[in-house]
Coordinates of N, CA and C and ligand atoms in Angstrom, one line a residue:
X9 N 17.4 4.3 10.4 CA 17.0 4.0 9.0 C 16.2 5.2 8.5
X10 N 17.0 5.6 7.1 CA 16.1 6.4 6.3 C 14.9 6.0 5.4
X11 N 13.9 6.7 5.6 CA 12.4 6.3 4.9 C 12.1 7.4 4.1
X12 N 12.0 7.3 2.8 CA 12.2 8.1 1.6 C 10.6 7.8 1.3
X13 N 9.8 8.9 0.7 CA 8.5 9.1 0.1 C 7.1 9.8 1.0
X14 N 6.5 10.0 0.4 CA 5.2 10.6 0.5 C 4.2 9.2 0.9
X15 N 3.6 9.7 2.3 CA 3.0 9.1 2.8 C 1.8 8.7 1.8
X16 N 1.3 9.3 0.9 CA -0.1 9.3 -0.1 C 0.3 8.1 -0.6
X17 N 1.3 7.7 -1.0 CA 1.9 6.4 -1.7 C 1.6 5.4 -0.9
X18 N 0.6 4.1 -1.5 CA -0.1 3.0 -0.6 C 1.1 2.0 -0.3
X19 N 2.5 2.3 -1.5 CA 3.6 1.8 -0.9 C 4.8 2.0 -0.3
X20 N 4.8 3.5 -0.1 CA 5.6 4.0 0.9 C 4.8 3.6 2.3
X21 N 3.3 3.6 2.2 CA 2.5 3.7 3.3 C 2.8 2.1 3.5
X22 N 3.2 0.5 3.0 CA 3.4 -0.4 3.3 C 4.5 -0.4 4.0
X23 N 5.6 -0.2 3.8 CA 7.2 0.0 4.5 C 6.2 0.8 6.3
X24 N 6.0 1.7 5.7 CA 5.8 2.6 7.4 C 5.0 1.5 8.7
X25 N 4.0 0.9 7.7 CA 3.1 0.1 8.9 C 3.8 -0.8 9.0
X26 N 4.8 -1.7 8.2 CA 5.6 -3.2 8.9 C 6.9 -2.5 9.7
X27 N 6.7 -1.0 9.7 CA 8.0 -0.5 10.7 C 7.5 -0.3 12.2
X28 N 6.3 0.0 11.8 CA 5.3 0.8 13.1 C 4.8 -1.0 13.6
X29 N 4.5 -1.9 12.9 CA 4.5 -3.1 13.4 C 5.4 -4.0 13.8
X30 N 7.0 -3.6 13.6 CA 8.1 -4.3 14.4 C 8.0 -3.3 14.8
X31 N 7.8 -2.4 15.6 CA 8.4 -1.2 16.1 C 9.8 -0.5 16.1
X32 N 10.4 -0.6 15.2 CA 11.4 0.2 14.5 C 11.6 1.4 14.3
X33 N 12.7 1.7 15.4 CA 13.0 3.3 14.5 C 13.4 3.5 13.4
X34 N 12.5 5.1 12.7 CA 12.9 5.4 11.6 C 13.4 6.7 11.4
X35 N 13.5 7.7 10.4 CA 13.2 8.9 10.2 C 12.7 8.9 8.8
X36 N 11.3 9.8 8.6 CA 10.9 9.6 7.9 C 11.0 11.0 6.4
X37 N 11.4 10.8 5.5 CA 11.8 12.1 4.2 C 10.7 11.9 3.2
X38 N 9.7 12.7 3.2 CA 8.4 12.7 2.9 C 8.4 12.9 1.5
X39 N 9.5 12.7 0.6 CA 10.0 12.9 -0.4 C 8.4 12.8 -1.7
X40 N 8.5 13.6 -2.5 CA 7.6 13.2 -3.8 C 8.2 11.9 -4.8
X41 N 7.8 11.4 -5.8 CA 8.2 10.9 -6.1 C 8.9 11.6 -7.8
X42 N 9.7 10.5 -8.6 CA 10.8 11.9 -8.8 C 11.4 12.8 -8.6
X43 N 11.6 13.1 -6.9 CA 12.0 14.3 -6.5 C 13.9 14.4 -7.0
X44 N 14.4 15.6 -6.7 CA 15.8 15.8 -7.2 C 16.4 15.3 -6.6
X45 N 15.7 15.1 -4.9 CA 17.1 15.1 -3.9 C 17.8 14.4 -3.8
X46 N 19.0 14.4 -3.9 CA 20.4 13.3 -4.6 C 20.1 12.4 -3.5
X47 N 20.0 12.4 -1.8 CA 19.9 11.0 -1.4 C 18.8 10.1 -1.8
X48 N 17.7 10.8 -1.9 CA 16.8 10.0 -2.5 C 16.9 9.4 -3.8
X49 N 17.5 9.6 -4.9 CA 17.7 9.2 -5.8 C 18.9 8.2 -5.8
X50 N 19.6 8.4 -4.7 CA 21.1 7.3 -5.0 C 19.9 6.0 -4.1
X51 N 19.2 5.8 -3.5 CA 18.5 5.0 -3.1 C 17.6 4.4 -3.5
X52 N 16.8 5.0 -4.5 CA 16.0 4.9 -5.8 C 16.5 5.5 -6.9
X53 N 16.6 4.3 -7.8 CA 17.8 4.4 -9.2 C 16.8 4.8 -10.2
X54 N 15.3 4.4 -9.9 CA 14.7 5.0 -11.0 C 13.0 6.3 -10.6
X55 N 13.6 6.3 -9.5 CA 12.8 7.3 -8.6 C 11.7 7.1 -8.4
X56 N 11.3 6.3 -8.2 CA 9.9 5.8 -7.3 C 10.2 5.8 -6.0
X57 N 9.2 6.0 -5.3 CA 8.7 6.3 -4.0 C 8.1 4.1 -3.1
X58 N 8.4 3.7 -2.5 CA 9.3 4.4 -1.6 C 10.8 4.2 -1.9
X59 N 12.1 4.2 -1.0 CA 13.1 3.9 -1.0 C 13.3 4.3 0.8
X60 N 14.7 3.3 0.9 CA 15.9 2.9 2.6 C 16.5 3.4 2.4
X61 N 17.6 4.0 3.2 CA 18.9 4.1 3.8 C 19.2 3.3 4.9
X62 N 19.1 2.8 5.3 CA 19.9 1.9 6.3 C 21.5 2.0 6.9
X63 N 21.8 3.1 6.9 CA 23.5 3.2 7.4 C 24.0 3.0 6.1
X64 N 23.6 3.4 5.1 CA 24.2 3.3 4.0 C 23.9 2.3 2.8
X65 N 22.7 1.0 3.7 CA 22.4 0.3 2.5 C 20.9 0.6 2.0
X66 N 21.3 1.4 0.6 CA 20.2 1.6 -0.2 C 19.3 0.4 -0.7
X67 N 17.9 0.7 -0.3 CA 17.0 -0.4 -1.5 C 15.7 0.8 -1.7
X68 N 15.4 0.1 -3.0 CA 13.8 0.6 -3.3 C 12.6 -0.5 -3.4
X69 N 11.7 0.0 -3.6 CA 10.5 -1.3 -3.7 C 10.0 -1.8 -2.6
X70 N 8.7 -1.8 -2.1 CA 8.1 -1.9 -1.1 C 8.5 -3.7 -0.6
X71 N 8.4 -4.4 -2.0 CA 8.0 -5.6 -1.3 C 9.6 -6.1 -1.2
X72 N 10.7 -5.4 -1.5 CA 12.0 -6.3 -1.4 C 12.4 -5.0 0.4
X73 N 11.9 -4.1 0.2 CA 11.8 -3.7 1.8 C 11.4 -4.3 2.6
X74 N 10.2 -4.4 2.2 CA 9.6 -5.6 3.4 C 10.2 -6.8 3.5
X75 N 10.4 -7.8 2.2 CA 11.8 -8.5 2.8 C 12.9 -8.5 3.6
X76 N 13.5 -7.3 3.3 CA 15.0 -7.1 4.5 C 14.2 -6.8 5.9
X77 N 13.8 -6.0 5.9 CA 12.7 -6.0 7.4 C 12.8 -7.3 8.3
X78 N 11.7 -7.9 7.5 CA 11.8 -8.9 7.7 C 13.0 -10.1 8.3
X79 N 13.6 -9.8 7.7 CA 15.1 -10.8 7.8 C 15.8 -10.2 9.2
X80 N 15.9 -8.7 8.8 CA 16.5 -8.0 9.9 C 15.8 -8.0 11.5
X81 N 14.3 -7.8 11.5 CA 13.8 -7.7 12.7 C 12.6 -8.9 12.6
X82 N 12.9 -10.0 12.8 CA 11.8 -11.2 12.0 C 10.3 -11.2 13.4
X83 N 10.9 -10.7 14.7 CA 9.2 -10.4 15.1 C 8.8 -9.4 15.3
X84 N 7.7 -9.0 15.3 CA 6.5 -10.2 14.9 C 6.6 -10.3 13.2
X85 N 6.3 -11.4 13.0 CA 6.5 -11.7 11.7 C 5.4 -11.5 10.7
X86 N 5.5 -10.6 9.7 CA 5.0 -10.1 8.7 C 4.8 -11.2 7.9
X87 N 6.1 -12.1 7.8 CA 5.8 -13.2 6.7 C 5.5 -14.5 7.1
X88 N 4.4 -15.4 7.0 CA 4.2 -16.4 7.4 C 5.4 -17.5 7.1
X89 N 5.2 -18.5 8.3 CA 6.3 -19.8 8.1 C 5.8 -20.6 7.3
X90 N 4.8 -20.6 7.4 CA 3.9 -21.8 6.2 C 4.2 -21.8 5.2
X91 N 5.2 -22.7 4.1 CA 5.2 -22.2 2.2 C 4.1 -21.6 1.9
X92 N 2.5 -22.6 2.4 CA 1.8 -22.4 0.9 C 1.5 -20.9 2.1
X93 N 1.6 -20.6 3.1 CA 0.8 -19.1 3.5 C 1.6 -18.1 3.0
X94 N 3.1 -18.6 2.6 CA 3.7 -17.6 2.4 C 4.0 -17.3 1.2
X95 N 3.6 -18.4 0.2 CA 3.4 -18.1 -1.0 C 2.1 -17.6 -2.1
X96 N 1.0 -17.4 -1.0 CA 0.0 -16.5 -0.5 C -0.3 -15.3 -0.1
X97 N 0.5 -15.4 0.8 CA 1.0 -14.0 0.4 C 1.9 -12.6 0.0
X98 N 2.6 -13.7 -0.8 CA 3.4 -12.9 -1.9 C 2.4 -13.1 -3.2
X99 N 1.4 -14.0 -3.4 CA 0.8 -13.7 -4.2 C -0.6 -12.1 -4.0
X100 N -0.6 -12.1 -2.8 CA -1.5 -11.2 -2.5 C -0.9 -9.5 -2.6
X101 N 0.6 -9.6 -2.2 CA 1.2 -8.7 -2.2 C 1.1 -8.2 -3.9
X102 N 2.0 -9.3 -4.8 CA 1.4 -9.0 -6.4 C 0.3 -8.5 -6.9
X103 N -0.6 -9.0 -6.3 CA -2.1 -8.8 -6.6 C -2.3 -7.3 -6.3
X104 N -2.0 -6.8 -5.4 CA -2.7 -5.3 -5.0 C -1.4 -4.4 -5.7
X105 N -0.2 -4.5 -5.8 CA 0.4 -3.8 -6.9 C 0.0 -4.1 -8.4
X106 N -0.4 -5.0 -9.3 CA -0.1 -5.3 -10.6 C -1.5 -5.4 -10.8
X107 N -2.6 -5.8 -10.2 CA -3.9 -5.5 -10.3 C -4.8 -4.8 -9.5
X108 N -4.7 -4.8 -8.3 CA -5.7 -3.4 -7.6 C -5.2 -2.3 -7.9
X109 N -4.0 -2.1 -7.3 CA -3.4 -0.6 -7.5 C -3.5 0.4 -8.8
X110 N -3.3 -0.6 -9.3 CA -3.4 -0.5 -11.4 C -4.2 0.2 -11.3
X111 N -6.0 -0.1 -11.1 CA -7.1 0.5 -10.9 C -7.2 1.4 -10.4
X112 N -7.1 1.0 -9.3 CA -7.6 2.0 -7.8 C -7.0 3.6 -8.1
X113 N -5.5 3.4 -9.0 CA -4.9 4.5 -9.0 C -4.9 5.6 -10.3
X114 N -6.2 4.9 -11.2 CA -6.6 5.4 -11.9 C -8.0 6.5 -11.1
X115 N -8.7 5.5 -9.7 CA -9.7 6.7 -9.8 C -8.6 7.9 -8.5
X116 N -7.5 7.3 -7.7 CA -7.1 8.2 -6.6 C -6.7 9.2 -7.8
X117 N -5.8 9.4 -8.9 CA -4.9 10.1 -9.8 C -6.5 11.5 -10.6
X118 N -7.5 11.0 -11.3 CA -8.3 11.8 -11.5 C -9.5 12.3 -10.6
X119 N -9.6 11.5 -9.2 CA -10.9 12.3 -8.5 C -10.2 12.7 -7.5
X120 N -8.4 12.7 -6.8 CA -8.0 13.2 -5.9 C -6.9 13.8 -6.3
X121 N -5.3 13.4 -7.1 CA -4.4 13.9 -7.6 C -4.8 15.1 -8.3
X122 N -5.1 15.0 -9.4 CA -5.4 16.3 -10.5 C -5.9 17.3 -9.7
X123 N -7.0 17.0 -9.6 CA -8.4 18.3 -8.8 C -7.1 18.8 -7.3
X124 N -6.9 17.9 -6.5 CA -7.0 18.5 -5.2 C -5.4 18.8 -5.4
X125 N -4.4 18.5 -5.7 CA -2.7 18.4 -5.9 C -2.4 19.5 -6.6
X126 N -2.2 18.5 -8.2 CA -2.4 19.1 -9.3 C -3.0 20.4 -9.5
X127 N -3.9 20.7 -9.3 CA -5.2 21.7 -9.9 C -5.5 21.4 -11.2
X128 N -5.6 20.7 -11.3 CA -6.0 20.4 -13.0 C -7.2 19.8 -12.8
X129 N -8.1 19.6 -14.0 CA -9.5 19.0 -13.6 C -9.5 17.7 -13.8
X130 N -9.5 16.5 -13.0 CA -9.9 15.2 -13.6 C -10.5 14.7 -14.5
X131 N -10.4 13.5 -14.7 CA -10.7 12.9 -16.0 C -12.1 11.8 -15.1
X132 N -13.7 12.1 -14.9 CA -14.7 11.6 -14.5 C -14.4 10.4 -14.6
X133 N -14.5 10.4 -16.1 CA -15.6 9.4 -17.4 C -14.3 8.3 -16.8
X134 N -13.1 8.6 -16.7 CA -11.9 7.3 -16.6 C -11.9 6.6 -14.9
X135 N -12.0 7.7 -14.7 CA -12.4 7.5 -12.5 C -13.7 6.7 -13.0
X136 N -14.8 6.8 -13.1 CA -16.3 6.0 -13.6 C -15.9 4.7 -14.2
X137 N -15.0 4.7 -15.1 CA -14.9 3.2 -15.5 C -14.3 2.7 -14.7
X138 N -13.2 2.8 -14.1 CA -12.5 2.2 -12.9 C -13.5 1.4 -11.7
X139 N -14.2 2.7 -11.3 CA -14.8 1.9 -10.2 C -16.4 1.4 -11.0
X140 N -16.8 1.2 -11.8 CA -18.3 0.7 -12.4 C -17.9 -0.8 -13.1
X141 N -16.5 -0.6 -13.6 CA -16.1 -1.4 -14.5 C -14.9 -2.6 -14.3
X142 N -13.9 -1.9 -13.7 CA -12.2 -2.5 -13.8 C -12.1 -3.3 -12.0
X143 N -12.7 -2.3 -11.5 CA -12.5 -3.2 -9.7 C -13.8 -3.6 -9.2
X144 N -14.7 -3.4 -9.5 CA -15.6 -4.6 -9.1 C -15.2 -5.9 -9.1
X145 N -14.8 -6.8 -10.2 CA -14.4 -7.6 -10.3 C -13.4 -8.2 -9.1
X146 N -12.4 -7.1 -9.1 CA -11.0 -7.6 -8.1 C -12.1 -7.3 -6.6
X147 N -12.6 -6.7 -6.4 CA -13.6 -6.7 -5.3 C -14.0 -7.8 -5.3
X148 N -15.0 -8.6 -5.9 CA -15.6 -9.7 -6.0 C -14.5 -10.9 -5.7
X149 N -13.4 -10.8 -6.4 CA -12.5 -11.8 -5.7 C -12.2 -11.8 -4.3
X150 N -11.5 -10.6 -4.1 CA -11.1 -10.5 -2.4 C -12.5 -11.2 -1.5
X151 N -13.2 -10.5 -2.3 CA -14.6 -10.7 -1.1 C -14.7 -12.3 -1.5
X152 N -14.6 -13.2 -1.9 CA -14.0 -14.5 -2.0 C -13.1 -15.2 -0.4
X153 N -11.9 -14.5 -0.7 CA -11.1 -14.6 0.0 C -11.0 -14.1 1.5
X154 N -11.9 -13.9 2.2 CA -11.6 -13.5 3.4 C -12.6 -14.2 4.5
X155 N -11.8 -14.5 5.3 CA -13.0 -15.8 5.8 C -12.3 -15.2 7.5
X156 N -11.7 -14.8 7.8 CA -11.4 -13.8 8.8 C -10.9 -12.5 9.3
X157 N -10.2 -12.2 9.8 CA -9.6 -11.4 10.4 C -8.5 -10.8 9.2
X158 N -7.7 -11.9 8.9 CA -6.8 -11.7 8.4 C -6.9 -12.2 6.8
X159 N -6.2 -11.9 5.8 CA -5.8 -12.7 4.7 C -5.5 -13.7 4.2
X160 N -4.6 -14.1 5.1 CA -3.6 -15.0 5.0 C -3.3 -15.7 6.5
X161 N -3.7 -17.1 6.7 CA -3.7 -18.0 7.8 C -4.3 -17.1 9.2
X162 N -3.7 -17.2 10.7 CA -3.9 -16.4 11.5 C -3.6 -15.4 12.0
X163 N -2.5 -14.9 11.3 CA -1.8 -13.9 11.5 C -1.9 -12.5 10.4
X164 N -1.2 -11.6 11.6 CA -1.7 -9.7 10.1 C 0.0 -10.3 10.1
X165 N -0.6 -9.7 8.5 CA 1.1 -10.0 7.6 C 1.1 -9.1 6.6
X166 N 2.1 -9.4 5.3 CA 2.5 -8.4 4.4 C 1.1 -8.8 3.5
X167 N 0.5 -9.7 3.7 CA -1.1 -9.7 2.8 C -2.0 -8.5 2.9
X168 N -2.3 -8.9 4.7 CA -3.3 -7.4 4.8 C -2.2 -5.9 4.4
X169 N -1.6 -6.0 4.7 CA -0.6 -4.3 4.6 C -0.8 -4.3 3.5
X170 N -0.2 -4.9 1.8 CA -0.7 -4.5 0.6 C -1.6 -4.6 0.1
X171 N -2.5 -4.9 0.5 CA -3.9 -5.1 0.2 C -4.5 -4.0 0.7
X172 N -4.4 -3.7 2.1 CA -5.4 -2.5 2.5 C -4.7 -1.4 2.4
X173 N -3.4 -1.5 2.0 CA -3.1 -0.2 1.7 C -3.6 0.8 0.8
X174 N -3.7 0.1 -0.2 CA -4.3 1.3 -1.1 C -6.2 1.7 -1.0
X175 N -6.4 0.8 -0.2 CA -7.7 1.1 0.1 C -7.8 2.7 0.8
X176 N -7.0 3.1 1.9 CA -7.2 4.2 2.0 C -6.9 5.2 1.2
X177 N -6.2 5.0 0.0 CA -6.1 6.0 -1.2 C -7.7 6.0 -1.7
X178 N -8.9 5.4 -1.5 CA -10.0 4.9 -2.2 C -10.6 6.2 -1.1
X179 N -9.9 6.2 0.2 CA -10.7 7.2 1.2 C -10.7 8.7 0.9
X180 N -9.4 8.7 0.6 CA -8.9 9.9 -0.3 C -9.5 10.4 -1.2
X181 N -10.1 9.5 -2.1 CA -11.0 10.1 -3.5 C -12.4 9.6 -3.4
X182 N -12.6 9.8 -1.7 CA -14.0 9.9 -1.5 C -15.0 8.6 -1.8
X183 N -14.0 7.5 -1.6 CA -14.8 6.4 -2.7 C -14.9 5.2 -1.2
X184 N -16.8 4.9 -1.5 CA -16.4 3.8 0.0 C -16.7 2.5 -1.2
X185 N -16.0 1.2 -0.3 CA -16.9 -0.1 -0.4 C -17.9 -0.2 0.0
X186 N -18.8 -0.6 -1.1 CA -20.1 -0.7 -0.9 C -20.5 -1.9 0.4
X187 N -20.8 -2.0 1.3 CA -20.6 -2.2 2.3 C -21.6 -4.0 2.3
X188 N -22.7 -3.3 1.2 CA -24.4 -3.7 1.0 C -23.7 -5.4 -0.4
X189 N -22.9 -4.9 -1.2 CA -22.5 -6.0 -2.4 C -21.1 -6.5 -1.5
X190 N -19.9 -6.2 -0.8 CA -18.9 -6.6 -0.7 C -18.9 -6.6 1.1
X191 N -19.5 -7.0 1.4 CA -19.7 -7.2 3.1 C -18.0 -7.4 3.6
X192 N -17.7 -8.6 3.3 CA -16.4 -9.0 4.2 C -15.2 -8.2 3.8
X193 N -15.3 -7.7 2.6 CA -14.1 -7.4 2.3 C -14.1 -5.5 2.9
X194 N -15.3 -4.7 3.0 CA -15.5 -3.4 3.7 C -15.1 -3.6 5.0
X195 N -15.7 -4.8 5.7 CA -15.2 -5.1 7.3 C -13.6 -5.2 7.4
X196 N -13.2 -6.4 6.5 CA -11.6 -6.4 6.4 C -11.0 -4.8 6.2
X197 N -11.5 -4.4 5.8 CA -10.3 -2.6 5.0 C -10.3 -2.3 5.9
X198 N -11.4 -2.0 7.0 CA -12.2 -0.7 7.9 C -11.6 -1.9 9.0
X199 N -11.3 -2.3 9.4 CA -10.3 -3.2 10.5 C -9.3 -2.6 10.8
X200 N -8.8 -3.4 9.3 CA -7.3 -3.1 8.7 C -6.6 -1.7 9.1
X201 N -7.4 -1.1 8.2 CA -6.7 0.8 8.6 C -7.2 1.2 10.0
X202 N -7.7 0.5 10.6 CA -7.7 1.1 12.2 C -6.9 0.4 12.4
X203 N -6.3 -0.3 12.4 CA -4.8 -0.9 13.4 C -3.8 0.4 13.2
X204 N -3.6 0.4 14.7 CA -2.3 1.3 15.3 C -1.5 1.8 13.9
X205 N -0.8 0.6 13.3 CA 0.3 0.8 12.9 C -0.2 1.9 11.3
X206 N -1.4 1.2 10.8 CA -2.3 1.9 9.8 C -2.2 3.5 10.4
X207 N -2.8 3.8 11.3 CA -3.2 5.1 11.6 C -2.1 5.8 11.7
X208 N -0.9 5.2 12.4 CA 0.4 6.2 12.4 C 1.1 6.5 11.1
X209 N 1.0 5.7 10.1 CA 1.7 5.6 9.1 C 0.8 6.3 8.0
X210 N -1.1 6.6 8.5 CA -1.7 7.1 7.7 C -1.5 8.8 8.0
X211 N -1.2 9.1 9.3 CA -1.2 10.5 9.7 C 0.8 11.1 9.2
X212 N 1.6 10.0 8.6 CA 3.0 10.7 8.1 C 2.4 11.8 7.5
X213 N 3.4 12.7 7.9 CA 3.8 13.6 6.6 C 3.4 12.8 4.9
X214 N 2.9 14.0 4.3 CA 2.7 13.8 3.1 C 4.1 14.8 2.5
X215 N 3.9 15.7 2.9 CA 5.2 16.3 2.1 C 6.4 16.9 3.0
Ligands
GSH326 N1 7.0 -1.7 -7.1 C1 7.2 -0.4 -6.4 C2 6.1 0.6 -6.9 C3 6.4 1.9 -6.3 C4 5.6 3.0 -7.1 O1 5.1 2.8 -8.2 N2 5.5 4.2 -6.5 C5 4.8 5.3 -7.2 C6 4.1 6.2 -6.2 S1 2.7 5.4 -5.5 C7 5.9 6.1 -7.9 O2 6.9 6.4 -7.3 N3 5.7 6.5 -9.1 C8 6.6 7.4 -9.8 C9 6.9 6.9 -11.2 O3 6.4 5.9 -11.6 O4 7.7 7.6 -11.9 C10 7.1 -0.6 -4.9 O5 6.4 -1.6 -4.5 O6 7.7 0.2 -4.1

């Protein structure tokens, strides 16, 4: 199986840890996103990062990857058997694309992209509302929600993986959880990204 994208991506970085967590070989093409390279693009039709090859069958999108994964190598299982756990977390999975990420990737893009990638100078004042203004909130939820180990019932699944994924994008632009206002949910991240499959998929190739 081919694994298309840049590790920096919190959802190229999901595919890698449920690969490194079924233990699945891969090879990994550290691709940017929009890049030219025709394989990567016949497997992403609109060039986002990440994207499969599989012997030929193309998909894009972290969470319909993690699906076939899923189906293909079902242990250990990423997705709970429970409806309501598993319709938990597919809501949690939504959640950290369509509302954390949203954010989080406002402050990774101006206090780490621009400056350190780019060379361009970030935008403070928009990184500052992000984290003063836009994710506190989603903070204060999660920190709601975690009453163990895991996210979702008793098992690590595709809840924690999208969820703490982009957290280490947060490490990246220098930004901690306040450890002092969001206790459980700093413990949960700082868990999270130390599992095995975190660390290997945190140390890919970026380019
Ligand atoms: N729903 C997609 C989102 C992927 C995504 O937005 N990737 C970003 C990089 S973190 C990307 O490729 N952006 C390029 C673009 O939007 O043109 C997934 O879960 O894989």
């Amino acid at each position: 199986m081919i694994v298309y994208g840049t590790s920096i991506s919190p959802f190229v970085r999901k595919v890698l840890v449920a690969l490194a967590e079924k233990g699945i070989r891969y090879e990994h093409r550290p691709v940017a996103p929009q890049a030219e390279d025709a394989d990567f693009r016949a497997a992403s039709p609109v060039g986002k990062v990440p994207a499969i090859d599989d012997n030929g069958f193309r998909l894009a999108d972290s969470s319909a990857i993690l699906d076939y994964l899923e189906r293909l190598y079902p242990q250990p299982a990423l997705i709970p058997a429970d409806p309501k756990h598993a319709a938990r977390a597919r809501w949690f999975d939504k959640f950290a694309e369509v509302e954390f990420d949203r954010q989080l990737s406002v402050v990774f893009t101006e206090r780490f992209l621009k400056p350190r990638l780019l060379k361009v100078p970030g935008d403070e004042a928009l990184a500052q509302q992000a984290l003063d203004q836009n994710l506190p909130p989603l903070f204060d939820y999660l920190e709601t929600q975690i009453t163990g180990p895991f996210l979702v019932g008793d098992a690590f699944g595709i809840a924690d993986i999208a969820v703490a994924s982009p957290f280490h994008n947060l490490r990246l632009a220098h930004v901690q959880v306040d450890a002092g206002r969001w206790p459980k949910l700093a413990g949960w991240a700082a868990l999270t990204l130390d599992r095995p499959s975190f660390v290997t998929a945190i140390a890919a190739p970026a380019w």
